[in-house]
């Protein structure tokens, strides 16, 4: 890996440190894939990626799951106050697929307050899936408003602003193959 200041992807921006390396992420995602494979011995599995943050994690994760599955996405928008998540959630893209009777695994990049995720889970639960679980790459475990357990967690993340591997700062840095702290 190039040194941080020399990484041309950073636009000259200094990052504090690399929190999760590309190699470490690959190893952890492989383990999560094994956990998920074991957790679903039968039934139809639909993996729902919450865009945009989950796109890299999801694509790596599904390739580590050794059972049949389908992939779709959700695009959610919180409305109300733009800076603080309002907890009101609206689906901008809603999967075409029938959810009833399927195992649904909702994949999220990072759980911070969990507000958006809680509302999304309410919405998905109403469609009568066979099961409904959350898989988050990172979980900050702070002031969580998540009313559902996070069944699969990649890492308990530090309370710092993280970028890379799908996570952005003002839409930048999603393409970093590692996760770095901006603070
Ligand atoms: P929550 O609804 O408060 O849990 O917010 C979760 C969303 O906030 C995530 O899906 C991310 O888009 C964003 N987010 C929270 N923490 C971070 C971070 O450290 N870096 C980048 N995005 C973050
Ligand atoms: Mg984001």
Tab-separated table of C-alpha atoms and ligand atoms in Angstrom:
chain	number	residue	atom	x	y	z
A	1	UNK	CA	0.000	0.000	0.000
A	2	UNK	CA	1.362	3.457	-0.821
A	3	UNK	CA	2.020	5.835	2.042
A	4	UNK	CA	-1.040	7.925	2.812
A	5	UNK	CA	0.207	11.267	1.581
A	6	UNK	CA	1.385	9.669	-1.651
A	7	UNK	CA	-1.950	7.994	-2.358
A	8	UNK	CA	-3.257	9.821	-5.455
A	9	UNK	CA	-6.841	8.873	-4.505
A	10	UNK	CA	-6.825	11.217	-1.501
A	11	UNK	CA	-6.736	14.505	-3.444
A	12	UNK	CA	-3.950	15.685	-1.159
A	13	UNK	CA	-6.187	15.313	1.883
A	14	UNK	CA	-4.420	14.004	4.980
A	15	UNK	CA	-5.999	11.052	6.703
A	16	UNK	CA	-5.211	10.301	10.313
A	17	UNK	CA	-4.624	6.589	10.002
A	18	UNK	CA	-5.679	3.468	8.211
A	19	UNK	CA	-8.162	1.726	10.487
A	20	UNK	CA	-8.830	-1.401	8.388
A	21	UNK	CA	-6.429	-2.555	5.698
A	22	UNK	CA	-7.442	-4.071	2.378
A	23	UNK	CA	-6.066	-7.453	3.489
A	24	UNK	CA	-7.809	-7.293	6.876
A	25	UNK	CA	-11.134	-6.413	5.245
A	26	UNK	CA	-10.857	-9.337	2.825
A	27	UNK	CA	-10.250	-11.729	5.712
A	28	UNK	CA	-13.134	-10.389	7.829
A	29	UNK	CA	-15.555	-10.355	4.893
A	30	UNK	CA	-14.612	-13.965	4.146
A	31	UNK	CA	-15.470	-14.895	7.767
A	32	UNK	CA	-18.790	-13.032	7.571
A	33	UNK	CA	-19.606	-14.951	4.388
A	34	UNK	CA	-19.009	-18.220	6.235
A	35	UNK	CA	-21.223	-17.076	9.144
A	36	UNK	CA	-24.008	-16.148	6.743
A	37	UNK	CA	-23.711	-19.457	4.879
A	38	UNK	CA	-24.105	-21.338	8.176
A	39	UNK	CA	-26.985	-19.140	9.377
A	40	UNK	CA	-29.224	-19.930	6.387
A	41	UNK	CA	-29.347	-23.719	5.910
A	42	UNK	CA	-32.488	-23.556	3.747
A	43	UNK	CA	-34.991	-21.254	2.106
A	44	UNK	CA	-34.691	-18.440	-0.387
A	45	UNK	CA	-32.225	-15.712	0.585
A	46	UNK	CA	-32.488	-12.169	-0.726
A	47	UNK	CA	-29.540	-9.906	0.093
A	48	UNK	CA	-30.614	-6.262	0.047
A	49	UNK	CA	-27.840	-3.690	-0.164
A	50	UNK	CA	-28.565	-0.217	1.131
A	51	UNK	CA	-27.091	2.200	-1.390
A	52	UNK	CA	-24.742	3.789	-1.814
A	53	UNK	CA	-22.469	2.993	1.113
A	54	UNK	CA	-22.796	-0.796	0.970
A	55	UNK	CA	-21.880	-1.285	-2.680
A	56	UNK	CA	-18.287	-2.503	-2.265
A	57	UNK	CA	-18.921	-4.466	0.934
A	58	UNK	CA	-21.980	-6.144	-0.607
A	59	UNK	CA	-20.163	-7.149	-3.776
A	60	UNK	CA	-17.295	-8.693	-1.811
A	61	UNK	CA	-19.634	-10.288	0.741
A	62	UNK	CA	-21.979	-12.120	-1.644
A	63	UNK	CA	-18.971	-13.752	-3.314
A	64	UNK	CA	-18.088	-15.330	0.045
A	65	UNK	CA	-21.525	-16.873	0.614
A	66	UNK	CA	-21.650	-20.522	-0.421
A	67	UNK	CA	-25.379	-20.968	-1.009
A	68	UNK	CA	-27.961	-19.745	-3.518
A	69	UNK	CA	-29.043	-16.133	-3.109
A	70	UNK	CA	-30.456	-13.162	-4.956
A	71	UNK	CA	-29.249	-9.559	-4.764
A	72	UNK	CA	-31.252	-6.375	-4.880
A	73	UNK	CA	-30.827	-2.862	-3.558
A	74	UNK	CA	-32.648	-0.228	-1.559
A	75	UNK	CA	-32.202	3.479	-1.968
A	76	UNK	CA	-33.526	5.329	1.025
A	77	UNK	CA	-33.773	9.022	1.642
A	78	UNK	CA	-34.309	10.654	5.004
A	79	UNK	CA	-36.289	13.802	4.752
A	80	UNK	CA	-36.691	16.618	7.225
A	81	UNK	CA	-33.540	18.162	8.631
A	82	UNK	CA	-30.738	17.554	6.141
A	83	UNK	CA	-27.889	17.448	8.650
A	84	UNK	CA	-29.511	15.357	11.351
A	85	UNK	CA	-31.146	12.117	10.307
A	86	UNK	CA	-34.856	12.725	10.896
A	87	UNK	CA	-35.880	9.126	11.227
A	88	UNK	CA	-38.459	9.558	8.490
A	89	UNK	CA	-37.466	7.402	5.619
A	90	UNK	CA	-38.680	7.233	2.052
A	91	UNK	CA	-37.713	4.614	-0.508
A	92	UNK	CA	-36.381	6.111	-3.733
A	93	UNK	CA	-35.795	2.659	-5.162
A	94	UNK	CA	-37.833	-0.262	-3.929
A	95	UNK	CA	-36.893	-3.819	-4.981
A	96	UNK	CA	-39.147	-5.327	-7.611
A	97	UNK	CA	-38.839	-8.741	-6.045
A	98	UNK	CA	-41.464	-10.235	-3.748
A	99	UNK	CA	-40.179	-10.254	-0.138
A	100	UNK	CA	-42.883	-12.402	1.437
A	101	UNK	CA	-41.648	-15.805	2.607
A	102	UNK	CA	-37.964	-15.062	1.862
A	103	UNK	CA	-35.025	-14.657	4.196
A	104	UNK	CA	-34.065	-10.988	3.883
A	105	UNK	CA	-30.554	-9.868	4.791
A	106	UNK	CA	-30.225	-6.085	4.822
A	107	UNK	CA	-26.622	-5.005	4.231
A	108	UNK	CA	-25.464	-1.634	5.539
A	109	UNK	CA	-22.031	0.008	5.527
A	110	UNK	CA	-22.056	1.490	9.021
A	111	UNK	CA	-24.536	1.826	11.878
A	112	UNK	CA	-24.195	5.159	13.644
A	113	UNK	CA	-27.475	6.190	15.345
A	114	UNK	CA	-29.366	3.449	13.507
A	115	UNK	CA	-32.325	5.746	12.970
A	116	UNK	CA	-32.707	5.208	9.233
A	117	UNK	CA	-32.170	1.496	9.568
A	118	UNK	CA	-34.902	1.174	12.222
A	119	UNK	CA	-37.480	2.774	9.971
A	120	UNK	CA	-36.379	0.645	7.018
A	121	UNK	CA	-36.671	-2.512	9.084
A	122	UNK	CA	-40.240	-1.568	10.117
A	123	UNK	CA	-41.073	-1.091	6.470
A	124	UNK	CA	-39.528	-4.423	5.388
A	125	UNK	CA	-41.017	-6.354	8.312
A	126	UNK	CA	-44.488	-5.295	7.153
A	127	UNK	CA	-43.916	-7.278	3.929
A	128	UNK	CA	-43.866	-10.548	5.865
A	129	UNK	CA	-40.431	-11.993	5.083
A	130	UNK	CA	-39.579	-15.420	6.496
A	131	UNK	CA	-36.773	-13.739	8.437
A	132	UNK	CA	-35.226	-10.280	8.496
A	133	UNK	CA	-31.662	-9.637	9.671
A	134	UNK	CA	-29.073	-6.873	9.444
A	135	UNK	CA	-25.478	-7.247	8.366
A	136	UNK	CA	-23.348	-4.155	8.961
A	137	UNK	CA	-19.669	-3.935	8.132
A	138	UNK	CA	-19.147	-1.419	10.924
A	139	UNK	CA	-21.050	-0.619	14.081
A	140	UNK	CA	-20.255	2.422	16.210
A	141	UNK	CA	-22.347	1.283	19.212
A	142	UNK	CA	-23.037	4.858	20.225
A	143	UNK	CA	-26.422	6.316	21.200
A	144	UNK	CA	-27.979	3.676	19.051
A	145	UNK	CA	-31.615	4.140	18.187
A	146	UNK	CA	-31.731	0.824	16.416
A	147	UNK	CA	-34.685	-1.152	17.680
A	148	UNK	CA	-33.438	-4.321	15.966
A	149	UNK	CA	-30.355	-6.398	16.721
A	150	UNK	CA	-27.525	-6.343	14.199
A	151	UNK	CA	-27.049	-10.074	13.604
A	152	UNK	CA	-23.810	-9.818	11.622
A	153	UNK	CA	-21.162	-7.187	12.377
A	154	UNK	CA	-17.795	-6.866	10.675
A	155	UNK	CA	-16.144	-4.639	13.250
A	156	UNK	CA	-17.030	-2.576	16.307
A	157	UNK	CA	-15.867	0.726	14.857
A	158	UNK	CA	-14.179	3.595	16.685
A	159	UNK	CA	-16.196	6.792	17.016
A	160	UNK	CA	-14.277	8.561	14.272
A	161	UNK	CA	-15.299	9.655	10.803
A	162	UNK	CA	-14.357	6.808	8.488
A	163	UNK	CA	-13.982	6.783	4.716
A	164	UNK	CA	-13.229	4.195	2.061
A	165	UNK	CA	-14.532	0.758	1.032
A	166	UNK	CA	-17.860	2.418	0.111
A	167	UNK	CA	-17.940	5.022	2.908
A	168	UNK	CA	-17.824	8.611	1.759
A	169	UNK	CA	-17.151	12.122	2.885
A	170	UNK	CA	-19.237	14.427	0.677
A	171	UNK	CA	-19.315	11.613	-1.930
A	172	UNK	CA	-15.535	11.345	-2.057
A	173	UNK	CA	-13.212	8.480	-1.093
A	174	UNK	CA	-15.712	5.650	-1.630
A	175	UNK	CA	-13.200	3.909	-3.889
A	176	UNK	CA	-10.381	3.543	-1.347
A	177	UNK	CA	-9.683	-0.199	-0.945
A	178	UNK	CA	-8.987	0.379	2.786
A	179	UNK	CA	-10.888	2.264	5.511
A	180	UNK	CA	-9.238	5.351	6.948
A	181	UNK	CA	-10.085	7.879	9.638
A	182	UNK	CA	-10.436	11.479	8.521
A	183	UNK	CA	-10.104	12.955	12.005
B	1	LIG	P1	-27.446	6.354	11.106
B	1	LIG	O1	-28.834	6.349	10.482
B	1	LIG	O2	-27.242	7.492	12.056
B	1	LIG	O3	-27.055	5.020	11.699
B	1	LIG	O4	-26.438	6.701	9.934
B	1	LIG	C1	-25.866	5.712	9.150
B	1	LIG	C2	-25.344	6.317	7.868
B	1	LIG	O5	-24.588	7.510	8.133
B	1	LIG	C3	-24.393	5.356	7.180
B	1	LIG	O6	-25.080	4.520	6.267
B	1	LIG	C4	-23.436	6.305	6.483
B	1	LIG	O7	-23.943	6.684	5.216
B	1	LIG	C5	-23.386	7.525	7.375
B	1	LIG	N1	-22.231	7.469	8.309
B	1	LIG	C6	-22.261	7.296	9.647
B	1	LIG	N2	-21.020	7.289	10.161
B	1	LIG	C7	-20.175	7.464	9.115
B	1	LIG	C8	-18.732	7.533	8.999
B	1	LIG	O8	-17.941	7.431	9.955
B	1	LIG	N3	-18.244	7.718	7.734
B	1	LIG	C9	-19.035	7.820	6.636
B	1	LIG	N4	-20.387	7.743	6.699
B	1	LIG	C10	-20.941	7.578	7.937
B	2	LIG	MG1	-23.121	8.274	3.431
